[in-house]
Amino acid sequence: MEIVVSGIRPTGNLHLGNYFGAIRNFLRLQEEYNCFFFIADWHSLTTHPKPGDITANVRKILAEYLACGIDPEKAAIYVQSDVKEVLELYLYLNMNAYLGELERVTSFKEKARTQPDNVNAGLLTYPTLMAADVIVHKAVKVPVGKDQEQNMEMLRKFARRFNTIYGVDYFPEPASYSFAGEATKVPGLDGSGKMGKSEGNAIYLADDPDTIRKKVMKAVTDSGPTVPDSPKPEAIENLFTLLKIVSSADTYNYFNDRYNTCAIRYGDLKKQLAEDIVAFTSPIREKILGVVSDTVYMDRVAATGAERARESAARTIREVREIIGFRG
Ligand code: AMP
C-alpha cells in the first residue's frame, strides 16, 4: 500500500488552518493509504519551549488528532522524538544540503528577520528534518497546506539528490496532497496573510463558542463597497474565503450577492460566519474534552504508533546505510 506521512508542531492548539490545510486530508487519506501522522516535537525546539510545555502540548495535539477523527486503527499516530531513526537520516541529508539553498528558504528568511537573536541551526535545517520525517517511510504523498510548498520542493530535491549521489532509485519524490486538488490557505482574521499560531489571528478547534464569536466579530473590515461588483480588498476576501470553507454555498452566495450590490452588512456576515464556525468546531471541541483526560488511552495510541513508525523507519535506515557504504 502506498505511504502517506505528515506532521504538525506541538506549539499550541490546532486551529482552522491546521484543520483545513492538513487534518481534513489526513481523514480522507487514512481510508486508502498506509498513513503515518506524527507530532513534530523536535521541530518545535527551534523556539526553545520549556520541558513541561512540550509534554503538555504533545498531549494536546494527540487529543486533538483523535478528536478530529484520526483513527489509530488505521493510521500510525506517533510522536516524532519516539522515532530516533529519523535523526540518522537527518544527518545524512544535512551532509548534502547546502548553506545557500537553506538560507534562501522564505520561511527561514522570514524567521531570521523577525527573530534575529535566535537564528539557530535547527531553523536553517528545518527542511532537512522535514524531509527526513517523510522519506524515512518512503512516502509518496504529504498532506500539507499551501504554506509548505517551498519545503515540499526542498524535500523532493533532497530525495532526488540522494538517489543521484548514490546512483540508486531508492527514495520516491513525494507529492503534496490537498483535498480539492488545490493547496488550501486559510486566512487569518486580521486582514492579511494566513491563520497561524504565531500570527495571533487564529480560531482554535478547542475555542468555546463565545471566544469564537468575539474573535470573528473583531475581524478587520472596511466601510463597504460603493461601486457594484468592485473587487474585494484582502481583509474582505479573507472573510469570504472563511465563509467558503465553513458555510454552505447558499450562505456564501447570499453574502457575495449582497457585496456585489453594495448592500452588504459586515455585522450580519460575521454573525453568520461565527455561528457556522461554532457549528463546525463544537462537536470536535466536545470530543477533545472527552479524550484529553484519558492519558492511559493516549499513551497507548502513541506507543503503538511509535512501534509501527520505528519498524518502517528502521527498515529504511538499514537500507540507506548499505547504500551509503556502511557495512555490518
Ligand atoms: P504548523 O502549525 O506550522 O506545524 O502546520 C501544520 C500543518 O498545518 C501544515 O500542513 C500546514 O501547511 C498546515 N497549516 C498551518 N496553517 C495553515 C493555514 N493557515 N492554511 C492552510 N494550512 C495551514
mmCIF file of N, CA and C in Angstrom, residues 11-96:
data_model
loop_
_atom_site.group_PDB
_atom_site.id
_atom_site.type_symbol
_atom_site.label_atom_id
_atom_site.label_comp_id
_atom_site.label_asym_id
_atom_site.label_seq_id
_atom_site.Cartn_x
_atom_site.Cartn_y
_atom_site.Cartn_z
ATOM 1 N N THR A 11 2.913 23.386 19.120
ATOM 2 C CA THR A 11 3.236 24.701 19.686
ATOM 3 C C THR A 11 1.976 25.400 20.182
ATOM 4 N N GLY A 12 0.908 24.673 20.359
ATOM 5 C CA GLY A 12 -0.353 25.260 20.826
ATOM 6 C C GLY A 12 -1.474 24.396 20.299
ATOM 7 N N ASN A 13 -2.697 24.855 20.452
ATOM 8 C CA ASN A 13 -3.829 24.064 19.961
ATOM 9 C C ASN A 13 -3.912 24.097 18.440
ATOM 10 N N LEU A 14 -4.648 23.157 17.890
ATOM 11 C CA LEU A 14 -4.879 23.165 16.440
ATOM 12 C C LEU A 14 -5.908 24.236 16.089
ATOM 13 N N HIS A 15 -5.672 24.906 14.976
ATOM 14 C CA HIS A 15 -6.600 25.948 14.540
ATOM 15 C C HIS A 15 -7.241 25.556 13.209
ATOM 16 N N LEU A 16 -8.131 26.416 12.729
ATOM 17 C CA LEU A 16 -8.846 26.084 11.488
ATOM 18 C C LEU A 16 -7.890 25.896 10.313
ATOM 19 N N GLY A 17 -6.773 26.624 10.313
ATOM 20 C CA GLY A 17 -5.763 26.459 9.257
ATOM 21 C C GLY A 17 -5.198 25.051 9.262
ATOM 22 N N ASN A 18 -4.846 24.559 10.450
ATOM 23 C CA ASN A 18 -4.337 23.189 10.551
ATOM 24 C C ASN A 18 -5.398 22.193 10.084
ATOM 25 N N TYR A 19 -6.653 22.461 10.466
ATOM 26 C CA TYR A 19 -7.712 21.504 10.113
ATOM 27 C C TYR A 19 -7.907 21.443 8.602
ATOM 28 N N PHE A 20 -8.141 22.602 8.003
ATOM 29 C CA PHE A 20 -8.481 22.575 6.576
ATOM 30 C C PHE A 20 -7.254 22.418 5.677
ATOM 31 N N GLY A 21 -6.068 22.809 6.187
ATOM 32 C CA GLY A 21 -4.851 22.616 5.398
ATOM 33 C C GLY A 21 -4.328 21.188 5.503
ATOM 34 N N ALA A 22 -4.480 20.578 6.685
ATOM 35 C CA ALA A 22 -3.844 19.276 6.891
ATOM 36 C C ALA A 22 -4.821 18.182 7.347
ATOM 37 N N ILE A 23 -5.424 18.351 8.520
ATOM 38 C CA ILE A 23 -6.200 17.272 9.148
ATOM 39 C C ILE A 23 -7.305 16.712 8.238
ATOM 40 N N ARG A 24 -8.020 17.611 7.558
ATOM 41 C CA ARG A 24 -9.105 17.155 6.673
ATOM 42 C C ARG A 24 -8.561 16.152 5.648
ATOM 43 N N ASN A 25 -7.335 16.418 5.203
ATOM 44 C CA ASN A 25 -6.726 15.495 4.241
ATOM 45 C C ASN A 25 -6.273 14.200 4.908
ATOM 46 N N PHE A 26 -5.822 14.314 6.175
ATOM 47 C CA PHE A 26 -5.431 13.093 6.905
ATOM 48 C C PHE A 26 -6.634 12.140 6.955
ATOM 49 N N LEU A 27 -7.813 12.727 7.238
ATOM 50 C CA LEU A 27 -9.010 11.898 7.423
ATOM 51 C C LEU A 27 -9.354 11.147 6.149
ATOM 52 N N ARG A 28 -9.188 11.839 5.054
ATOM 53 C CA ARG A 28 -9.511 11.200 3.781
ATOM 54 C C ARG A 28 -8.478 10.119 3.437
ATOM 55 N N LEU A 29 -7.201 10.468 3.632
ATOM 56 C CA LEU A 29 -6.142 9.549 3.204
ATOM 57 C C LEU A 29 -6.051 8.295 4.065
ATOM 58 N N GLN A 30 -6.420 8.421 5.345
ATOM 59 C CA GLN A 30 -6.284 7.239 6.221
ATOM 60 C C GLN A 30 -7.176 6.082 5.765
ATOM 61 N N GLU A 31 -8.167 6.411 4.950
ATOM 62 C CA GLU A 31 -9.062 5.354 4.457
ATOM 63 C C GLU A 31 -8.403 4.503 3.370
ATOM 64 N N GLU A 32 -7.431 5.068 2.683
ATOM 65 C CA GLU A 32 -6.910 4.385 1.491
ATOM 66 C C GLU A 32 -5.424 4.082 1.506
ATOM 67 N N TYR A 33 -4.691 4.759 2.388
ATOM 68 C CA TYR A 33 -3.232 4.637 2.355
ATOM 69 C C TYR A 33 -2.701 4.128 3.687
ATOM 70 N N ASN A 34 -1.428 3.764 3.666
ATOM 71 C CA ASN A 34 -0.738 3.417 4.896
ATOM 72 C C ASN A 34 -0.195 4.728 5.473
ATOM 73 N N CYS A 35 -0.902 5.272 6.456
ATOM 74 C CA CYS A 35 -0.602 6.639 6.906
ATOM 75 C C CYS A 35 0.208 6.694 8.192
ATOM 76 N N PHE A 36 1.144 7.649 8.217
ATOM 77 C CA PHE A 36 1.926 7.954 9.415
ATOM 78 C C PHE A 36 1.701 9.422 9.738
ATOM 79 N N PHE A 37 1.009 9.689 10.841
ATOM 80 C CA PHE A 37 0.770 11.076 11.249
ATOM 81 C C PHE A 37 1.476 11.326 12.579
ATOM 82 N N PHE A 38 2.386 12.296 12.571
ATOM 83 C CA PHE A 38 3.188 12.475 13.786
ATOM 84 C C PHE A 38 3.024 13.872 14.377
ATOM 85 N N ILE A 39 3.550 14.006 15.574
ATOM 86 C CA ILE A 39 3.554 15.295 16.267
ATOM 87 C C ILE A 39 5.010 15.738 16.303
ATOM 88 N N ALA A 40 5.287 16.871 15.646
ATOM 89 C CA ALA A 40 6.671 17.258 15.351
ATOM 90 C C ALA A 40 7.312 17.998 16.527
ATOM 91 N N ASP A 41 7.587 17.243 17.613
ATOM 92 C CA ASP A 41 8.137 17.921 18.798
ATOM 93 C C ASP A 41 9.590 18.353 18.614
ATOM 94 N N TRP A 42 10.369 17.634 17.798
ATOM 95 C CA TRP A 42 11.741 18.122 17.534
ATOM 96 C C TRP A 42 11.688 19.465 16.808
ATOM 97 N N HIS A 43 10.805 19.547 15.834
ATOM 98 C CA HIS A 43 10.700 20.814 15.099
ATOM 99 C C HIS A 43 10.338 21.980 16.017
ATOM 100 N N SER A 44 9.573 21.683 17.077
ATOM 101 C CA SER A 44 9.141 22.785 17.949
ATOM 102 C C SER A 44 10.291 23.324 18.805
ATOM 103 N N LEU A 45 11.423 22.600 18.867
ATOM 104 C CA LEU A 45 12.537 23.046 19.721
ATOM 105 C C LEU A 45 13.218 24.319 19.213
ATOM 106 N N THR A 46 12.958 24.678 17.958
ATOM 107 C CA THR A 46 13.598 25.908 17.435
ATOM 108 C C THR A 46 13.197 27.139 18.246
ATOM 109 N N THR A 47 12.045 27.048 18.932
ATOM 110 C CA THR A 47 11.609 28.212 19.721
ATOM 111 C C THR A 47 11.895 28.040 21.223
ATOM 112 N N HIS A 48 12.665 26.981 21.553
ATOM 113 C CA HIS A 48 13.122 26.769 22.935
ATOM 114 C C HIS A 48 11.995 26.681 23.965
ATOM 115 N N PRO A 49 11.034 25.765 23.772
ATOM 116 C CA PRO A 49 9.958 25.618 24.778
ATOM 117 C C PRO A 49 10.475 25.000 26.079
ATOM 118 N N LYS A 50 9.741 25.251 27.167
ATOM 119 C CA LYS A 50 10.101 24.650 28.470
ATOM 120 C C LYS A 50 9.688 23.173 28.462
ATOM 121 N N PRO A 51 10.418 22.315 29.208
ATOM 122 C CA PRO A 51 10.101 20.876 29.198
ATOM 123 C C PRO A 51 8.624 20.578 29.485
ATOM 124 N N GLY A 52 8.057 21.213 30.509
ATOM 125 C CA GLY A 52 6.650 20.945 30.852
ATOM 126 C C GLY A 52 5.715 21.321 29.712
ATOM 127 N N ASP A 53 6.069 22.371 28.990
ATOM 128 C CA ASP A 53 5.219 22.813 27.882
ATOM 129 C C ASP A 53 5.232 21.800 26.745
ATOM 130 N N ILE A 54 6.406 21.194 26.510
ATOM 131 C CA ILE A 54 6.475 20.204 25.424
ATOM 132 C C ILE A 54 5.536 19.049 25.741
ATOM 133 N N THR A 55 5.648 18.532 26.970
ATOM 134 C CA THR A 55 4.809 17.389 27.357
ATOM 135 C C THR A 55 3.331 17.734 27.196
ATOM 136 N N ALA A 56 2.942 18.892 27.712
ATOM 137 C CA ALA A 56 1.525 19.272 27.673
ATOM 138 C C ALA A 56 1.059 19.493 26.238
ATOM 139 N N ASN A 57 1.893 20.140 25.433
ATOM 140 C CA ASN A 57 1.478 20.433 24.060
ATOM 141 C C ASN A 57 1.388 19.176 23.194
ATOM 142 N N VAL A 58 2.259 18.229 23.434
ATOM 143 C CA VAL A 58 2.199 16.980 22.672
ATOM 144 C C VAL A 58 0.879 16.270 22.988
ATOM 145 N N ARG A 59 0.516 16.222 24.279
ATOM 146 C CA ARG A 59 -0.748 15.589 24.669
ATOM 147 C C ARG A 59 -1.944 16.300 24.038
ATOM 148 N N LYS A 60 -1.844 17.630 24.006
ATOM 149 C CA LYS A 60 -2.935 18.432 23.448
ATOM 150 C C LYS A 60 -3.167 18.068 21.976
ATOM 151 N N ILE A 61 -2.083 18.030 21.206
ATOM 152 C CA ILE A 61 -2.231 17.732 19.773
ATOM 153 C C ILE A 61 -2.710 16.295 19.576
ATOM 154 N N LEU A 62 -2.187 15.389 20.410
ATOM 155 C CA LEU A 62 -2.608 13.996 20.293
ATOM 156 C C LEU A 62 -4.121 13.891 20.528
ATOM 157 N N ALA A 63 -4.597 14.561 21.580
ATOM 158 C CA ALA A 63 -6.041 14.540 21.873
ATOM 159 C C ALA A 63 -6.821 15.142 20.703
ATOM 160 N N GLU A 64 -6.270 16.183 20.112
ATOM 161 C CA GLU A 64 -6.993 16.850 19.022
ATOM 162 C C GLU A 64 -6.976 16.010 17.737
ATOM 163 N N TYR A 65 -5.871 15.343 17.478
ATOM 164 C CA TYR A 65 -5.833 14.413 16.345
ATOM 165 C C TYR A 65 -6.986 13.405 16.483
ATOM 166 N N LEU A 66 -7.070 12.818 17.686
ATOM 167 C CA LEU A 66 -8.079 11.775 17.923
ATOM 168 C C LEU A 66 -9.486 12.360 17.844
ATOM 169 N N ALA A 67 -9.670 13.549 18.436
ATOM 170 C CA ALA A 67 -10.998 14.175 18.440
ATOM 171 C C ALA A 67 -11.447 14.522 17.020
ATOM 172 N N CYS A 68 -10.496 14.832 16.163
ATOM 173 C CA CYS A 68 -10.851 15.169 14.770
ATOM 174 C C CYS A 68 -11.251 13.923 13.975
ATOM 175 N N GLY A 69 -10.876 12.755 14.485
ATOM 176 C CA GLY A 69 -11.275 11.534 13.786
ATOM 177 C C GLY A 69 -10.119 10.755 13.175
ATOM 178 N N ILE A 70 -8.879 11.144 13.491
ATOM 179 C CA ILE A 70 -7.776 10.303 13.022
ATOM 180 C C ILE A 70 -7.854 9.011 13.832
ATOM 181 N N ASP A 71 -7.848 7.914 13.115
ATOM 182 C CA ASP A 71 -8.165 6.632 13.719
ATOM 183 C C ASP A 71 -6.878 5.815 13.906
ATOM 184 N N PRO A 72 -6.493 5.567 15.166
ATOM 185 C CA PRO A 72 -5.240 4.835 15.416
ATOM 186 C C PRO A 72 -5.267 3.391 14.911
ATOM 187 N N GLU A 73 -6.464 2.909 14.586
ATOM 188 C CA GLU A 73 -6.545 1.562 13.998
ATOM 189 C C GLU A 73 -6.133 1.618 12.529
ATOM 190 N N LYS A 74 -6.294 2.790 11.942
ATOM 191 C CA LYS A 74 -5.982 2.926 10.514
ATOM 192 C C LYS A 74 -4.597 3.553 10.324
ATOM 193 N N ALA A 75 -4.351 4.667 10.985
ATOM 194 C CA ALA A 75 -3.089 5.385 10.790
ATOM 195 C C ALA A 75 -2.180 5.198 11.997
ATOM 196 N N ALA A 76 -0.865 5.225 11.754
ATOM 197 C CA ALA A 76 0.069 5.236 12.883
ATOM 198 C C ALA A 76 0.182 6.680 13.365
ATOM 199 N N ILE A 77 -0.205 6.905 14.623
ATOM 200 C CA ILE A 77 -0.098 8.248 15.211
ATOM 201 C C ILE A 77 1.072 8.181 16.188
ATOM 202 N N TYR A 78 2.084 9.020 15.981
ATOM 203 C CA TYR A 78 3.250 8.914 16.871
ATOM 204 C C TYR A 78 3.884 10.273 17.126
ATOM 205 N N VAL A 79 4.754 10.261 18.115
ATOM 206 C CA VAL A 79 5.492 11.475 18.462
ATOM 207 C C VAL A 79 6.865 11.369 17.795
ATOM 208 N N GLN A 80 7.231 12.416 17.075
ATOM 209 C CA GLN A 80 8.469 12.428 16.282
ATOM 210 C C GLN A 80 9.678 11.940 17.103
ATOM 211 N N SER A 81 9.807 12.443 18.332
ATOM 212 C CA SER A 81 11.010 12.132 19.123
ATOM 213 C C SER A 81 11.038 10.674 19.593
ATOM 214 N N ASP A 82 9.974 9.912 19.337
ATOM 215 C CA ASP A 82 9.983 8.478 19.665
ATOM 216 C C ASP A 82 10.629 7.662 18.550
ATOM 217 N N VAL A 83 10.946 8.306 17.438
ATOM 218 C CA VAL A 83 11.476 7.539 16.302
ATOM 219 C C VAL A 83 12.866 8.084 15.953
ATOM 220 N N LYS A 84 13.859 7.604 16.701
ATOM 221 C CA LYS A 84 15.210 8.181 16.609
ATOM 222 C C LYS A 84 15.871 7.925 15.253
ATOM 223 N N GLU A 85 15.374 6.936 14.525
ATOM 224 C CA GLU A 85 15.922 6.640 13.192
ATOM 225 C C GLU A 85 15.878 7.883 12.299
ATOM 226 N N VAL A 86 14.886 8.730 12.516
ATOM 227 C CA VAL A 86 14.741 9.950 11.698
ATOM 228 C C VAL A 86 15.996 10.823 11.812
ATOM 229 N N LEU A 87 16.579 10.837 13.014
ATOM 230 C CA LEU A 87 17.756 11.693 13.223
ATOM 231 C C LEU A 87 18.940 11.241 12.388
ATOM 232 N N GLU A 88 19.060 9.936 12.201
ATOM 233 C CA GLU A 88 20.182 9.434 11.399
ATOM 234 C C GLU A 88 20.025 9.888 9.941
ATOM 235 N N LEU A 89 18.808 9.802 9.446
ATOM 236 C CA LEU A 89 18.584 10.243 8.065
ATOM 237 C C LEU A 89 18.756 11.758 7.949
ATOM 238 N N TYR A 90 18.341 12.470 8.981
ATOM 239 C CA TYR A 90 18.509 13.943 9.028
ATOM 240 C C TYR A 90 19.992 14.281 8.867
ATOM 241 N N LEU A 91 20.841 13.529 9.552
ATOM 242 C CA LEU A 91 22.287 13.775 9.450
ATOM 243 C C LEU A 91 22.779 13.520 8.017
ATOM 244 N N TYR A 92 22.364 12.399 7.439
ATOM 245 C CA TYR A 92 22.816 12.098 6.073
ATOM 246 C C TYR A 92 22.351 13.180 5.097
ATOM 247 N N LEU A 93 21.095 13.615 5.244
ATOM 248 C CA LEU A 93 20.574 14.632 4.317
ATOM 249 C C LEU A 93 21.322 15.956 4.519
ATOM 250 N N ASN A 94 21.653 16.280 5.755
ATOM 251 C CA ASN A 94 22.367 17.532 6.021
ATOM 252 C C ASN A 94 23.745 17.562 5.355
ATOM 253 N N MET A 95 24.356 16.381 5.198
ATOM 254 C CA MET A 95 25.692 16.337 4.583
ATOM 255 C C MET A 95 25.653 16.780 3.119
ATOM 256 N N ASN A 96 24.474 16.682 2.521
ATOM 257 C CA ASN A 96 24.345 17.083 1.114
ATOM 258 C C ASN A 96 23.336 18.211 0.923
#
